[in-house]
Short mmCIF file of C-alpha atoms in Angstrom, two decimals:
data_model
loop_
_atom_site.label_atom_id
_atom_site.label_comp_id
_atom_site.label_asym_id
_atom_site.label_seq_id
_atom_site.Cartn_x
_atom_site.Cartn_y
_atom_site.Cartn_z
CA MET A 1 -0.17 0.03 0.02
CA ALA A 2 3.10 2.26 0.83
CA ARG A 3 4.63 1.93 -2.61
CA SER A 4 1.18 2.49 -4.52
CA LEU A 5 -0.47 5.01 -2.92
CA LEU A 6 2.27 7.20 -0.87
CA ILE A 7 5.87 7.06 -2.38
CA SER A 8 4.83 6.15 -6.28
CA GLU A 9 4.89 8.43 -9.05
CA THR A 10 1.70 9.06 -8.63
CA GLY A 11 1.11 9.09 -4.90
CA LEU A 12 0.23 11.05 -2.22
CA PHE A 13 4.31 12.34 -1.86
CA THR A 14 4.54 13.35 -5.29
CA GLN A 15 1.17 15.13 -5.56
CA PHE A 16 0.57 16.69 -2.06
CA THR A 17 4.04 17.27 -0.68
CA ALA A 18 7.00 19.71 -1.42
CA LEU A 19 9.46 17.02 -1.88
CA GLY A 20 7.89 15.16 -5.00
CA MET A 21 8.85 11.98 -6.39
CA GLU A 22 12.71 12.94 -7.42
CA SER A 23 13.37 15.24 -4.28
CA MET A 24 12.09 12.10 -2.01
CA MET A 25 14.43 9.83 -2.83
CA THR A 26 17.52 12.49 -2.27
CA PHE A 27 15.73 13.06 1.15
CA LEU A 28 15.55 9.40 1.80
CA THR A 29 18.89 8.70 1.03
CA ARG A 30 20.17 11.48 2.92
CA ALA A 31 18.19 10.45 5.77
CA SER A 32 19.65 6.69 5.53
CA SER A 33 23.09 8.14 5.41
CA SER A 34 22.65 9.42 8.81
CA LEU A 35 20.95 6.45 10.52
CA THR A 36 23.38 4.62 13.24
CA TYR A 37 22.94 1.36 15.10
CA SER A 38 22.68 3.82 18.38
CA SER A 39 19.55 6.07 17.27
CA LEU A 40 17.33 2.35 16.93
CA CYS A 41 18.43 1.06 20.16
CA ILE A 42 16.58 3.59 22.81
CA PRO A 43 18.73 3.11 25.71
CA ASP A 44 21.63 4.50 23.89
CA ASP A 45 19.33 6.94 22.10
CA ILE A 46 18.39 8.60 25.04
CA LYS A 47 21.63 8.39 26.62
CA GLN A 48 23.79 10.26 23.75
CA ARG A 49 20.92 12.90 23.46
CA GLY A 50 20.88 13.62 26.81
CA LEU A 51 17.60 13.10 27.65
CA GLU A 52 17.64 10.61 30.60
CA LYS A 53 16.29 13.26 32.97
CA ILE A 54 14.19 15.56 31.28
CA PRO A 55 10.70 15.27 33.14
CA ASN A 56 7.41 13.56 32.00
CA TYR A 57 9.01 12.28 29.04
CA TYR A 58 6.63 9.28 28.88
CA TYR A 59 8.26 8.72 24.97
CA ARG A 60 11.42 7.37 27.11
CA ASP A 61 9.59 6.17 30.25
CA ASP A 62 7.44 3.55 28.55
CA GLY A 63 9.70 2.67 25.72
CA LEU A 64 12.98 1.84 27.50
CA GLU A 65 10.54 -0.77 30.09
CA LEU A 66 8.99 -1.89 26.65
CA TRP A 67 12.42 -2.42 25.45
CA ASN A 68 13.45 -4.02 28.53
CA ILE A 69 10.99 -6.26 28.27
CA ILE A 70 11.43 -7.47 24.64
CA PHE A 71 15.08 -7.63 25.29
CA LYS A 72 14.63 -10.22 28.02
CA PHE A 73 12.02 -12.25 25.98
CA VAL A 74 14.42 -12.12 23.45
CA SER A 75 17.58 -13.16 25.60
CA GLY A 76 15.68 -16.00 26.55
CA PHE A 77 14.77 -17.34 23.38
CA VAL A 78 18.33 -16.87 21.87
CA SER A 79 20.08 -18.36 25.07
CA HIS A 80 18.36 -21.45 24.79
CA TYR A 81 19.02 -22.35 21.34
CA TYR A 82 22.65 -20.62 21.28
CA SER A 83 25.84 -20.12 22.93
CA ASP A 84 28.50 -17.84 22.20
CA GLN A 85 30.35 -20.08 20.01
CA GLU A 86 27.35 -21.65 18.28
CA VAL A 87 26.41 -17.93 17.53
CA GLN A 88 30.03 -17.10 16.38
CA ALA A 89 29.61 -20.39 13.77
CA ASP A 90 26.19 -19.94 12.27
CA LYS A 91 27.38 -18.82 8.81
CA GLU A 92 23.49 -18.18 8.13
CA LEU A 93 23.03 -16.15 10.89
CA GLN A 94 26.19 -14.04 9.95
CA ALA A 95 24.94 -13.77 6.53
CA TRP A 96 21.34 -12.31 7.37
CA LEU A 97 23.24 -9.49 9.17
CA THR A 98 25.50 -9.22 6.11
CA GLU A 99 22.32 -8.89 4.32
CA VAL A 100 20.56 -6.46 6.26
CA ARG A 101 23.85 -4.38 6.39
CA GLU A 102 24.69 -4.52 2.54
CA ASN A 103 21.27 -4.01 1.10
CA SER A 104 19.87 -1.15 3.93
CA LEU A 105 23.42 0.59 2.85
CA LEU A 106 24.57 0.96 6.11
CA GLU A 107 28.01 -0.50 5.79
CA HIS A 108 29.65 2.81 6.51
CA SER A 109 31.89 3.09 9.59
CA GLU A 110 29.83 5.80 10.94
CA ALA A 111 26.32 3.69 11.09
CA GLY A 112 28.22 1.58 13.99
CA PHE A 113 26.24 -1.59 12.82
CA PRO A 114 27.87 -4.70 14.19
CA LYS A 115 29.52 -6.18 11.26
CA SER A 116 29.17 -9.88 12.70
CA PHE A 117 27.59 -11.47 16.13
CA CYS A 118 30.21 -12.88 18.61
CA THR A 119 28.08 -13.22 21.60
CA ILE A 120 24.57 -14.28 22.75
CA LYS A 121 24.27 -10.47 24.23
CA GLU A 122 25.04 -8.75 20.98
CA LEU A 123 22.68 -11.31 18.75
CA ALA A 124 19.70 -10.57 21.13
CA LYS A 125 20.47 -6.99 21.41
CA PHE A 126 20.23 -6.44 17.51
CA VAL A 127 16.83 -8.64 17.31
CA THR A 128 15.32 -6.71 19.89
CA MET A 129 16.50 -3.47 18.26
CA VAL A 130 14.39 -4.80 14.89
CA ILE A 131 11.19 -6.16 16.89
CA PHE A 132 10.93 -2.71 18.65
CA THR A 133 11.59 -0.76 15.79
CA VAL A 134 8.49 -2.45 13.98
CA SER A 135 6.49 -2.71 16.99
CA GLY A 136 7.10 0.20 19.41
CA GLN A 137 8.76 2.58 17.69
CA HIS A 138 6.63 2.38 14.52
CA VAL A 139 3.29 2.94 16.85
CA ALA A 140 5.00 6.19 18.61
CA VAL A 141 5.75 7.53 15.44
CA ASN A 142 2.97 6.49 13.47
CA ASN A 143 -0.34 6.15 15.60
CA SER A 144 0.47 10.02 16.95
CA GLN A 145 0.27 11.44 13.11
CA PHE A 146 -3.22 12.71 13.05
CA ASP A 147 -3.20 13.84 16.93
CA PHE A 148 -0.15 16.43 16.01
CA GLY A 149 -0.72 16.65 12.08
CA GLY A 150 -4.69 16.77 12.31
CA PHE A 151 -4.13 20.80 12.69
CA MET A 152 -2.91 21.52 9.46
CA PRO A 153 -0.34 24.28 10.68
CA ASN A 154 1.62 22.03 12.82
CA PHE A 155 2.31 19.56 10.24
CA PRO A 156 2.09 21.52 6.81
CA SER A 157 2.47 18.86 3.81
CA SER A 158 4.22 21.52 1.67
CA LEU A 159 4.58 25.51 1.33
CA ARG A 160 3.77 28.29 -1.17
CA CYS A 161 6.27 30.72 -0.09
CA PRO A 162 9.56 30.67 1.80
CA PRO A 163 9.39 30.55 5.22
CA PRO A 164 10.22 33.81 6.91
CA ARG A 165 14.01 34.71 7.78
CA GLN A 166 13.20 36.90 10.54
CA LYS A 167 11.24 36.82 13.70
CA GLY A 168 8.37 39.95 13.52
CA GLU A 169 7.70 39.59 9.49
CA THR A 170 4.90 37.55 9.29
CA THR A 171 1.26 38.88 9.19
CA ARG A 172 -1.97 36.89 9.11
CA ASP A 173 -2.41 37.37 5.28
CA SER A 174 1.57 36.30 4.91
CA LEU A 175 1.04 33.34 7.03
CA LEU A 176 -2.13 32.19 4.89
CA GLU A 177 -0.32 33.06 1.44
CA THR A 178 2.23 30.42 3.13
CA LEU A 179 0.35 27.82 4.22
CA PRO A 180 -0.91 24.81 1.34
CA ASP A 181 -4.19 25.15 -0.24
CA ILE A 182 -6.98 23.40 0.71
CA SER A 183 -7.12 20.82 -1.97
CA THR A 184 -3.55 19.59 -0.44
CA THR A 185 -4.34 20.20 3.21
CA VAL A 186 -7.43 18.02 2.84
CA ASN A 187 -5.42 15.02 1.22
CA ALA A 188 -2.18 15.26 3.76
CA MET A 189 -5.15 14.86 6.76
CA ALA A 190 -6.82 12.51 4.94
CA ALA A 191 -3.40 10.63 4.72
CA VAL A 192 -2.42 10.52 7.92
CA TYR A 193 -5.89 9.99 9.30
CA LEU A 194 -5.81 6.85 7.80
CA LEU A 195 -1.92 5.86 8.79
CA SER A 196 -2.89 6.58 12.18
CA ARG A 197 -5.82 4.30 12.54
CA GLU A 198 -5.93 1.05 13.83
CA SER A 199 -5.52 -1.83 11.54
CA SER A 200 -8.86 -3.89 10.99
CA ASP A 201 -5.97 -7.53 11.36
CA ARG A 202 -4.03 -6.18 14.05
CA TYR A 203 -2.15 -8.40 16.70
CA PRO A 204 -1.19 -6.77 19.82
CA LEU A 205 2.50 -7.42 20.71
CA GLY A 206 3.32 -10.78 22.12
CA HIS A 207 -0.43 -12.22 20.98
CA TYR A 208 0.53 -14.91 18.36
CA PRO A 209 -2.55 -16.41 16.28
CA GLU A 210 0.03 -19.17 15.31
CA GLU A 211 1.44 -21.81 17.39
CA LEU A 212 4.96 -22.35 16.36
CA PHE A 213 6.52 -23.73 19.43
CA SER A 214 5.34 -26.80 21.42
CA GLU A 215 8.83 -27.07 23.86
CA GLU A 216 8.20 -26.15 27.35
CA VAL A 217 11.27 -23.28 27.47
CA PRO A 218 9.79 -21.07 24.66
CA LEU A 219 6.14 -21.48 25.86
CA LYS A 220 6.85 -20.18 29.21
CA LEU A 221 8.96 -17.62 28.08
CA ILE A 222 5.91 -16.62 25.84
CA THR A 223 3.77 -17.02 29.22
CA GLN A 224 6.30 -14.85 30.79
CA PHE A 225 6.54 -12.13 28.13
CA LYS A 226 3.01 -11.75 28.10
CA LYS A 227 2.64 -11.15 31.85
CA ASP A 228 5.47 -8.37 31.91
CA LEU A 229 3.46 -6.76 29.17
CA GLN A 230 0.35 -6.76 31.21
CA ASP A 231 2.54 -5.45 34.18
CA LEU A 232 3.69 -2.98 31.74
CA GLU A 233 -0.05 -2.02 31.15
CA LYS A 234 -1.35 -1.46 34.49
CA LYS A 235 1.48 0.46 35.22
CA ILE A 236 1.03 3.05 32.45
CA ASP A 237 -3.05 3.05 32.95
CA SER A 238 -2.27 3.79 36.36
CA ARG A 239 -0.40 6.82 35.66
CA ASN A 240 -2.17 8.25 32.79
CA GLU A 241 -5.35 8.20 35.06
CA LYS A 242 -3.37 11.06 37.04
CA LEU A 243 -2.35 13.18 33.64
CA ASP A 244 -4.74 15.76 31.62
CA LEU A 245 -3.13 14.43 28.67
CA PRO A 246 -2.77 10.45 28.54
CA TYR A 247 0.19 9.16 26.78
CA THR A 248 -1.09 5.77 25.49
CA TYR A 249 1.23 5.12 22.44
CA LEU A 250 3.37 2.49 23.91
CA ASN A 251 0.93 1.04 26.19
CA PRO A 252 1.22 -2.44 24.97
CA ARG A 253 -2.50 -2.90 24.09
CA ASN A 254 -1.90 -0.43 21.35
CA VAL A 255 1.77 -1.60 19.98
CA GLU A 256 1.25 -4.22 17.27
CA ASN A 257 3.69 -6.91 16.65
CA SER A 258 4.95 -5.52 13.37
CA VAL A 259 3.95 -2.84 11.33
CA SER A 260 0.39 -3.04 9.93
CA ILE A 261 -0.76 -0.23 7.59
#
């Protein structure tokens, strides 16, 4: 759907954003060139950006707890099937990492992505990063789009005039002349509304429609994973009851197993 309706030659980005088709590819290339491994691992990202002590930062609080729950779950699975030596000797596993790095154009040294897996902990962190990115991180960014962008001046998809260079230059008329026209606004708002809606076939994190494991240890790990997520749900619900504007995006009941648009 994204390829056909958002980023195609006739898609929303081409018709209703300032980027257009050609510039969009340039923009995405530049964005991917600045992507780092640490930016995808929320504990490292929060630390590097110096956000550990900012009060009332619920994305950080809920995100770190969710990361830790996923990491505990993944570590249990990985350590059940692997030792450090077996991780190092698994050629298919190492080839998977190489494929991810090469096909995602993440081989430049500044990106910091691992070139090989040497320990269970390294593998568990990488798998946690993948799961968190397509579940919690995607929900936090995607599902909040309409809440923020539904008021168009917060989130204009294009500007008809250059932005002001100095304070005090803007007037009501110049603002209206700069913001996108009605057609562009309506189409952009419709897009973020649809993107933010709950999928009809969603599966919350930790809920698996197919039973793929029958061994005792994996089944116990799944049960504990669900319990940890439920405990986090209760903790977030309790906090949100005291907030004028609750932060709900990373409540596990609102987080899907993977991207679903």
